[in-house]
PDB file of C-alpha atoms in Angstrom:
ATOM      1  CA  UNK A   1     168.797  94.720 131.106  1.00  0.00           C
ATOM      2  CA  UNK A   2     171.612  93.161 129.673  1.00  0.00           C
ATOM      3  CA  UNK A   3     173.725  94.875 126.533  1.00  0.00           C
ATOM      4  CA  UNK A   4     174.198  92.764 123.788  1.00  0.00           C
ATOM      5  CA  UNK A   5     177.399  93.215 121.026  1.00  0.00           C
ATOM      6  CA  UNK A   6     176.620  91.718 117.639  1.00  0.00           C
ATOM      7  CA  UNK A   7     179.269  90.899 115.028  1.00  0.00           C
ATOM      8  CA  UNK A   8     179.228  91.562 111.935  1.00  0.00           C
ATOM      9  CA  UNK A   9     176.785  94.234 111.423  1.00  0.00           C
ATOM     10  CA  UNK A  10     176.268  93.238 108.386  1.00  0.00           C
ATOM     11  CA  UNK A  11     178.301  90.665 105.176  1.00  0.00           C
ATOM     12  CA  UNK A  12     177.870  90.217 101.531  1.00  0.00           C
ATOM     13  CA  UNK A  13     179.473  86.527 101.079  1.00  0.00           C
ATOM     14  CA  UNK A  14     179.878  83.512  97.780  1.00  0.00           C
ATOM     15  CA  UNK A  15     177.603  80.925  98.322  1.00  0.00           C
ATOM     16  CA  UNK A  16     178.828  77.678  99.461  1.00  0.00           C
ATOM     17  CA  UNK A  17     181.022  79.800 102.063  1.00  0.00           C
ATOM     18  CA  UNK A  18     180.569  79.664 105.899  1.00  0.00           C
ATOM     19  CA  UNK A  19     179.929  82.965 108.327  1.00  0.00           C
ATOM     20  CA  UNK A  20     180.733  83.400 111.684  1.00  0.00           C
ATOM     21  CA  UNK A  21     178.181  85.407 113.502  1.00  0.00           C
ATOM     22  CA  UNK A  22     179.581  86.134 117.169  1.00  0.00           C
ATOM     23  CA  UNK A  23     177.487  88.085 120.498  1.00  0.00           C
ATOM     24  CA  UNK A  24     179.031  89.263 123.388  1.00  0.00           C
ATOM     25  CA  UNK A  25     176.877  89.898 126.520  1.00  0.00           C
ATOM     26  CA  UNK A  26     177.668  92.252 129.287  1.00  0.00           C
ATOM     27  CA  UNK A  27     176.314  89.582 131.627  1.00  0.00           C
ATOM     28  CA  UNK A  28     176.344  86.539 132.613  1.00  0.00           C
ATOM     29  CA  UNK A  29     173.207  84.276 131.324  1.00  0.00           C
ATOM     30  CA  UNK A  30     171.949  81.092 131.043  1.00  0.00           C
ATOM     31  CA  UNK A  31     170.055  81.175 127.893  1.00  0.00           C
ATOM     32  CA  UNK A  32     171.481  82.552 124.699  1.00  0.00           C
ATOM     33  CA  UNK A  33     168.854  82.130 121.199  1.00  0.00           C
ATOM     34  CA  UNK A  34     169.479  82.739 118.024  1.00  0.00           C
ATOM     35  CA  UNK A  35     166.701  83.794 115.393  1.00  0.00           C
ATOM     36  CA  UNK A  36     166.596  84.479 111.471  1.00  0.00           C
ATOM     37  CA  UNK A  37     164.561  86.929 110.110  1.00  0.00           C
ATOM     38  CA  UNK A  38     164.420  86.735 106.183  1.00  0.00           C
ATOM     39  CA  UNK A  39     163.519  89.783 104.192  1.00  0.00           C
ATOM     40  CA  UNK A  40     160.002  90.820 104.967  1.00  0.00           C
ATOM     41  CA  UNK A  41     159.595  88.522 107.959  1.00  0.00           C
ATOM     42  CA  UNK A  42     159.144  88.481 111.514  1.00  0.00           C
ATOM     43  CA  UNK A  43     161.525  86.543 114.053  1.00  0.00           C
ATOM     44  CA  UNK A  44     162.073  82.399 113.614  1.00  0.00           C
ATOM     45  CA  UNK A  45     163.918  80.510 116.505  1.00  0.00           C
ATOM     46  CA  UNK A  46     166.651  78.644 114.777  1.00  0.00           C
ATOM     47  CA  UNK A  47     168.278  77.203 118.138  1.00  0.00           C
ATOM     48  CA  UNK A  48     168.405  78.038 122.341  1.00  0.00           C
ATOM     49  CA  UNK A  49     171.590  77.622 123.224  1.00  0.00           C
ATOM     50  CA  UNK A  50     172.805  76.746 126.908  1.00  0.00           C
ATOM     51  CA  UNK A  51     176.467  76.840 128.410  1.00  0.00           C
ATOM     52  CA  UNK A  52     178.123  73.414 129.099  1.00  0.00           C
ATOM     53  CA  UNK A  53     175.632  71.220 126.553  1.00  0.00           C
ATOM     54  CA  UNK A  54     174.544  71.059 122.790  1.00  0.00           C
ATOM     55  CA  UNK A  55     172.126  73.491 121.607  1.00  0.00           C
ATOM     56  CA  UNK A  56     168.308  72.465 121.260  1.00  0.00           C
ATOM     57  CA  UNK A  57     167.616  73.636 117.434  1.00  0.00           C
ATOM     58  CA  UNK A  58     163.712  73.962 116.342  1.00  0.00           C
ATOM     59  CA  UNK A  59     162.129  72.353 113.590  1.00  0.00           C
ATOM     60  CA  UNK A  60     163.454  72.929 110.380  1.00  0.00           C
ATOM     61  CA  UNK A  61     166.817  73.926 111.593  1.00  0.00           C
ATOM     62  CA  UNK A  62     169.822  71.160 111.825  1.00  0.00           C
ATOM     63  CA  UNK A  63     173.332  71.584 113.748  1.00  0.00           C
ATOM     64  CA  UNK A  64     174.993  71.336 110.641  1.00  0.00           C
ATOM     65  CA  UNK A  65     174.317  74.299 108.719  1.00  0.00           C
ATOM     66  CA  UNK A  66     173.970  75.862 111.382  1.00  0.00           C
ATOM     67  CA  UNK A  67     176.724  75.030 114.426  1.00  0.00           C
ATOM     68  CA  UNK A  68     176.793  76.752 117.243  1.00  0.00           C
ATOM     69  CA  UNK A  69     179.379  77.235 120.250  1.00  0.00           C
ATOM     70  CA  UNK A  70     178.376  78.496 123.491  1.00  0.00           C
ATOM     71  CA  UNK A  71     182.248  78.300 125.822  1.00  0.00           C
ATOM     72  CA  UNK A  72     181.088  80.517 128.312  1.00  0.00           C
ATOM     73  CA  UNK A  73     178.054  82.346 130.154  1.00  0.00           C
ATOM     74  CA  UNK A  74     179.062  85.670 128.361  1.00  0.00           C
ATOM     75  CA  UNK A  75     179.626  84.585 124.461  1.00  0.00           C
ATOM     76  CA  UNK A  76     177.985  82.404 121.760  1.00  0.00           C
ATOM     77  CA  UNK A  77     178.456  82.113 117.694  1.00  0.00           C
ATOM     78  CA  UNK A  78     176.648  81.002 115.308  1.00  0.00           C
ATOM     79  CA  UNK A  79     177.856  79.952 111.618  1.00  0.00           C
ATOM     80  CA  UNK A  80     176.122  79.673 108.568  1.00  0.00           C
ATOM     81  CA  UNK A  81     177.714  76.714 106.727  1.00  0.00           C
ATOM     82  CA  UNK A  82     177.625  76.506 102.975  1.00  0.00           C
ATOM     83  CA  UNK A  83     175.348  79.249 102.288  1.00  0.00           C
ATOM     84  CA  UNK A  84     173.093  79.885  99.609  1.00  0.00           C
ATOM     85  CA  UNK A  85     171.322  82.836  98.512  1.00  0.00           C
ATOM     86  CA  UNK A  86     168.510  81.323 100.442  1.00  0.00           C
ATOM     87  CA  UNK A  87     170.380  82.097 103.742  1.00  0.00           C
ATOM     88  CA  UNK A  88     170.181  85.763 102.856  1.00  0.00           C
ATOM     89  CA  UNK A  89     168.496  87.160 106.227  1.00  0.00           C
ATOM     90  CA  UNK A  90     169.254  89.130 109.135  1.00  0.00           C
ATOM     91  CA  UNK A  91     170.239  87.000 112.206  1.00  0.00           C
ATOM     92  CA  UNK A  92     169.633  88.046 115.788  1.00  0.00           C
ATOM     93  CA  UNK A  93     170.797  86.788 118.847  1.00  0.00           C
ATOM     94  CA  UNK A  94     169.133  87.747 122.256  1.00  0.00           C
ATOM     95  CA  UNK A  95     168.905  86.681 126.001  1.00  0.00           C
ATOM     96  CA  UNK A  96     166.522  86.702 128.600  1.00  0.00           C
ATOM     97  CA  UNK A  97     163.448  85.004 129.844  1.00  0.00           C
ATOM     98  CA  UNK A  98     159.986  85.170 130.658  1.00  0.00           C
ATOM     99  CA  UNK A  99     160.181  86.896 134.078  1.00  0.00           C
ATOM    100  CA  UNK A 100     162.619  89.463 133.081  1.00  0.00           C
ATOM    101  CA  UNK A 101     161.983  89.742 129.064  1.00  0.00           C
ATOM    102  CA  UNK A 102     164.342  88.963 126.579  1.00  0.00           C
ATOM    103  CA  UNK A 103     167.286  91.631 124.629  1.00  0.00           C
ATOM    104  CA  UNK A 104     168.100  91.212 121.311  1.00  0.00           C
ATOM    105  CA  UNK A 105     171.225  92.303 119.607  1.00  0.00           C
ATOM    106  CA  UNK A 106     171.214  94.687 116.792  1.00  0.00           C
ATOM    107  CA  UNK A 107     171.614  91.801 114.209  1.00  0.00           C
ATOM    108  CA  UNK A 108     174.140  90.761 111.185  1.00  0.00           C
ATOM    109  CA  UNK A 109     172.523  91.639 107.682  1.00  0.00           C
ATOM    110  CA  UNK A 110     173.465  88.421 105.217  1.00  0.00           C
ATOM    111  CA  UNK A 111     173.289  88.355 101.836  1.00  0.00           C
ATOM    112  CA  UNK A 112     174.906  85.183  99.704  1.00  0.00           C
ATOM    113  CA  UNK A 113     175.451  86.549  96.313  1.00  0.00           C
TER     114      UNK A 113
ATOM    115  CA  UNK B   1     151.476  74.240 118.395  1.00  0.00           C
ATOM    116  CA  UNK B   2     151.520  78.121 119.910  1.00  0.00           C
ATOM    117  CA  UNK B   3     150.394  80.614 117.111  1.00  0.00           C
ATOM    118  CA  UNK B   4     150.511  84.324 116.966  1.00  0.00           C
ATOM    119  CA  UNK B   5     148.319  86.527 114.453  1.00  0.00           C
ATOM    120  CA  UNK B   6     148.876  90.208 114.294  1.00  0.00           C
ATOM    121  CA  UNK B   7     146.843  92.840 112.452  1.00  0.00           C
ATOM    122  CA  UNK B   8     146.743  94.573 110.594  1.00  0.00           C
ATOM    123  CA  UNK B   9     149.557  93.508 108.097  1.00  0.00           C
ATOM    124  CA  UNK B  10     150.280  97.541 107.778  1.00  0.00           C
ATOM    125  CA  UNK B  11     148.432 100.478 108.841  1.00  0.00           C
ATOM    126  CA  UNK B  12     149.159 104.669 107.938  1.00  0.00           C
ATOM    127  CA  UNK B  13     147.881 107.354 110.012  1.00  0.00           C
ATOM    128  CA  UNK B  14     148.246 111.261 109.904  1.00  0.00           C
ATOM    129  CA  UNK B  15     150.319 112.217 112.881  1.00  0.00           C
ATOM    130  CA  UNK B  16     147.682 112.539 115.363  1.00  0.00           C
ATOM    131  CA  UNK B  17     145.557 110.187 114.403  1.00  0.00           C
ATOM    132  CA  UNK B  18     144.972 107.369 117.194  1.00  0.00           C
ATOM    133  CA  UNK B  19     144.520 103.846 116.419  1.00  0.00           C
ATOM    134  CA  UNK B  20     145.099 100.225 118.102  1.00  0.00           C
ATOM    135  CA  UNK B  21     146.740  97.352 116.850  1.00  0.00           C
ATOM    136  CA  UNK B  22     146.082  93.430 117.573  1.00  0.00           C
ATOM    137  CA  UNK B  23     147.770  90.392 118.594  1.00  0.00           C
ATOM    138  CA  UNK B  24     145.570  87.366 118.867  1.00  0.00           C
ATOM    139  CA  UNK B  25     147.512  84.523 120.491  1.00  0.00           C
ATOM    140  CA  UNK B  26     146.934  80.762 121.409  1.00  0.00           C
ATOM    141  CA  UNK B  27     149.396  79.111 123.441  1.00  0.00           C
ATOM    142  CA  UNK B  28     148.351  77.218 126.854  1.00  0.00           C
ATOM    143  CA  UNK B  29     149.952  78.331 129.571  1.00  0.00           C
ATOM    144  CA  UNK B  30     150.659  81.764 128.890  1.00  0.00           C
ATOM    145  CA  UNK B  31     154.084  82.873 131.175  1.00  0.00           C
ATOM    146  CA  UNK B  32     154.466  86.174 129.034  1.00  0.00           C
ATOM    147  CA  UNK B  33     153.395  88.125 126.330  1.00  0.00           C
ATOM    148  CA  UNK B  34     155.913  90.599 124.342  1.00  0.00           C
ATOM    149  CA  UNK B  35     155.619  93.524 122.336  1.00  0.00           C
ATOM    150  CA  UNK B  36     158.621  95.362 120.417  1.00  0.00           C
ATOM    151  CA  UNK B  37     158.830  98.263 118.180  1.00  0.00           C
ATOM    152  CA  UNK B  38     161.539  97.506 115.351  1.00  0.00           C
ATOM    153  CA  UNK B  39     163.139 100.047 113.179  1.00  0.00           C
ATOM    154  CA  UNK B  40     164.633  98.970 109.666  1.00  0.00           C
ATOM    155  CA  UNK B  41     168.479  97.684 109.683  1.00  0.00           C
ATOM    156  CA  UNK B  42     167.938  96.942 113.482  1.00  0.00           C
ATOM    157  CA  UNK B  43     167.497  94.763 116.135  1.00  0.00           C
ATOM    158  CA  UNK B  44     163.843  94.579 118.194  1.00  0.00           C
ATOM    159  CA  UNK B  45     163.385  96.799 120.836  1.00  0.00           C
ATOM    160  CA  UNK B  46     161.526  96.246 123.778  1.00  0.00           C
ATOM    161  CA  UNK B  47     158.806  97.445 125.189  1.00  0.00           C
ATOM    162  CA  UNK B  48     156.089  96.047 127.289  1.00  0.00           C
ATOM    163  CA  UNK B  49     155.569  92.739 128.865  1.00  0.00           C
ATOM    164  CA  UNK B  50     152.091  91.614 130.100  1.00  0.00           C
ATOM    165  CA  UNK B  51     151.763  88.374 132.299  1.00  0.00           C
ATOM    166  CA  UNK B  52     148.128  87.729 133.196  1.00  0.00           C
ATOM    167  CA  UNK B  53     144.385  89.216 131.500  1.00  0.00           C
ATOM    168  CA  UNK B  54     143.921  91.991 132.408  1.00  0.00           C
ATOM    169  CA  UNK B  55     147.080  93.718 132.868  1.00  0.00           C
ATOM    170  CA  UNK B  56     147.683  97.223 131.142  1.00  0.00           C
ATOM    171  CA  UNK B  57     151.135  99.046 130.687  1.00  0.00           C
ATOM    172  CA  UNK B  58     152.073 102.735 129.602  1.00  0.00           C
ATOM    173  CA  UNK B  59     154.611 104.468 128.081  1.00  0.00           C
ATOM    174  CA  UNK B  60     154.626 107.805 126.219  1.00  0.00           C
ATOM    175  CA  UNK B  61     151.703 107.682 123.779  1.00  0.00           C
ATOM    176  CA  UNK B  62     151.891 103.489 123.661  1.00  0.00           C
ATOM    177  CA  UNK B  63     149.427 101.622 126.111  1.00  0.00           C
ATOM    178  CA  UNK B  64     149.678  97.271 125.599  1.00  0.00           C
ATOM    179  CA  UNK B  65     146.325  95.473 126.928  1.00  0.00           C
ATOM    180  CA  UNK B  66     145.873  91.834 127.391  1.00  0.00           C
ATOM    181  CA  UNK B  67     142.984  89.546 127.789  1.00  0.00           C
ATOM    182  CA  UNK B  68     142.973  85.947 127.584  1.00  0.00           C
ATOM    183  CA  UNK B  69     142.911  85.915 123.696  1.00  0.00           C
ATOM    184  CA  UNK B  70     144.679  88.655 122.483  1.00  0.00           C
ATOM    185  CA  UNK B  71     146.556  92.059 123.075  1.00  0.00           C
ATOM    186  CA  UNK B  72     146.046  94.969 121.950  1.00  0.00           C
ATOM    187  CA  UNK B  73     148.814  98.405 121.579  1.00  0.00           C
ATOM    188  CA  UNK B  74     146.876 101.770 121.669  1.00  0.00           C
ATOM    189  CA  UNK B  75     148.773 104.296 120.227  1.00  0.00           C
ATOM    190  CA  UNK B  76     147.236 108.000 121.631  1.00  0.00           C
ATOM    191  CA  UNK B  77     148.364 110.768 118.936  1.00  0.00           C
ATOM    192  CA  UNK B  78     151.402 109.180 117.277  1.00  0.00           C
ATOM    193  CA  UNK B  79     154.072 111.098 115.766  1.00  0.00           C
ATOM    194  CA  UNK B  80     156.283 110.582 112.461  1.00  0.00           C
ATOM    195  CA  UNK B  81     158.539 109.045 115.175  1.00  0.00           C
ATOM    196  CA  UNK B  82     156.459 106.555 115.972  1.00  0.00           C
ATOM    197  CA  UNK B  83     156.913 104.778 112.415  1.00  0.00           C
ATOM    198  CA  UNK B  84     158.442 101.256 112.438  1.00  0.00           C
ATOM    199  CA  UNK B  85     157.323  97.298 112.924  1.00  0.00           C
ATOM    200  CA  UNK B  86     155.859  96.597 115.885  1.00  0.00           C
ATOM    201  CA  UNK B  87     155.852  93.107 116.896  1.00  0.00           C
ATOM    202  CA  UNK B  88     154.123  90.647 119.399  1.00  0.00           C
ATOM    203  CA  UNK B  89     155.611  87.845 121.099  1.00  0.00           C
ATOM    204  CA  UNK B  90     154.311  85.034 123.453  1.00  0.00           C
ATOM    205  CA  UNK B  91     156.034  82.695 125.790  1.00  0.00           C
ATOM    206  CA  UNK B  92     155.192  79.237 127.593  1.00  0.00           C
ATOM    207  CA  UNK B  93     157.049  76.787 129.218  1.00  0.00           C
ATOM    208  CA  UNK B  94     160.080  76.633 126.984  1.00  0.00           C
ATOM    209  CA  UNK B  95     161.068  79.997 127.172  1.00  0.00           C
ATOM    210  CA  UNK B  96     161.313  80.693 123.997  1.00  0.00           C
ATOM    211  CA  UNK B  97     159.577  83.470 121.459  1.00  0.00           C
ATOM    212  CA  UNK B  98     157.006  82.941 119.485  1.00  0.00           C
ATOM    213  CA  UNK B  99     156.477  86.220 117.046  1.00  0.00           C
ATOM    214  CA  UNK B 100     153.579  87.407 114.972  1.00  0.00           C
ATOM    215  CA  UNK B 101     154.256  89.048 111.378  1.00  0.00           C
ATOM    216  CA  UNK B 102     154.110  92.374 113.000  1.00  0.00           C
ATOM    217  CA  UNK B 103     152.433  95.379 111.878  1.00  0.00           C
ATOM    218  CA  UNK B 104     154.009  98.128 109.737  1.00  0.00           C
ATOM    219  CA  UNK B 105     153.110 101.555 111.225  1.00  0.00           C
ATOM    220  CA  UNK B 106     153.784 104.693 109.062  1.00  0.00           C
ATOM    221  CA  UNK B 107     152.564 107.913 110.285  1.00  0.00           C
ATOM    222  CA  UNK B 108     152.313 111.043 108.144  1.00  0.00           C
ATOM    223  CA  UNK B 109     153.179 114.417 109.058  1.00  0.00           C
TER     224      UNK B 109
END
């Protein structure tokens, strides 16, 4: 299964700032999602996000607080734009699919102070 | 829309103690469903995927059952280790993963 390299492990940041969150893959894949889970919580989709077009971001979730940039079949970021302490959660990005199940990274711990 | 209902929320045993918990699903057109064990501070980790009713997997002292409603992971004389969130996951069409709230496991020495 593929190896997945999460970065930051984990940011305390001002709100109305931006983060970065970047994965690296060991692989190459198709499919690259991104999920939030706030404190407490279990996993939410925020966006899938496919090499060579825009990502498809579930409901609730719009492109610009969170952007995200897919430039090649190994790497993706996502960035949390103009945070609030609302956006405090741990993000996790993972690939895979259904045949083969799905890898998740070891996630980016956010808090907006 | 697909739901996902685990239960319990949170269940402690004594270390030895076996016990099962429950993922009730609805989603048509089932291609997959998911479980992972995840510790605090970390990232889900995988371990079983089921595909059609009826289908049973093993490993260690964790055994994940599925029928056409719901799944079920049978844990056979945990240990301490075995303390974290385990969480269930379906998937359709789309690919994507649907999650349950999980169920906090604490075992006690």
């Amino acid at each position: 299964s593929a190896v997945i390299s999460q970065k930051p492990s984990r940011d305390i940041c001002q709100r109305g700032t931006s983060l970065t969150i970047q994965c690296q893959v060991d692989s190459q894949v198709t499919m690259m999602f991104w999920y939030r889970q706030q404190p407490g919580q279990s996993l939410t989709l925020i966006a899938t996000a496919n090499q060579g077009s825009e990502a498809t971001y579930e409901s609730g979730f719009v492109i610009d607080k969170f952007p995200i940039s897919r430039p090649n079949l190994t790497f993706s970021t996502l960035t949390v734009s103009n945070m609030s302490p609302e956006d405090s959660s741990i993000y996790l990005c993972s690939v895979g699919e259904a045949n083969y199940g799905y890898t998740f990274g070891s996630g980016t711990r956010l808090t907006v102070v | 829309e697909d739901q996902v209902t685990q239960s319990p929320e949170a269940l402690r045993l004594q270390e030895g103690e076996s016990s099962s918990l429950n993922c009730s699903y609805t989603v048509s057109g089932l291609r997959g469903l998911f479980w992972y064990r995840q510790d605090p501070g970390k990232g889900p980790e995988f371990l079983f995927t089921l595909y059609s009713a009826g289908e049973e997997k093993e490993k260690e002292r964790l055994k994940a059952t599925l029928t056409k409603k719901e799944s079920f992971l049978h844990i056979t004389a945990p240990k301490p280790e075995d303390s974290a969130t385990y969480l269930c996951a379906v998937t359709q069409g789309a690919q994507k993963l649907v999650f349950g709230q999980g169920t906090r496991l604490t075992i006690n020495p």
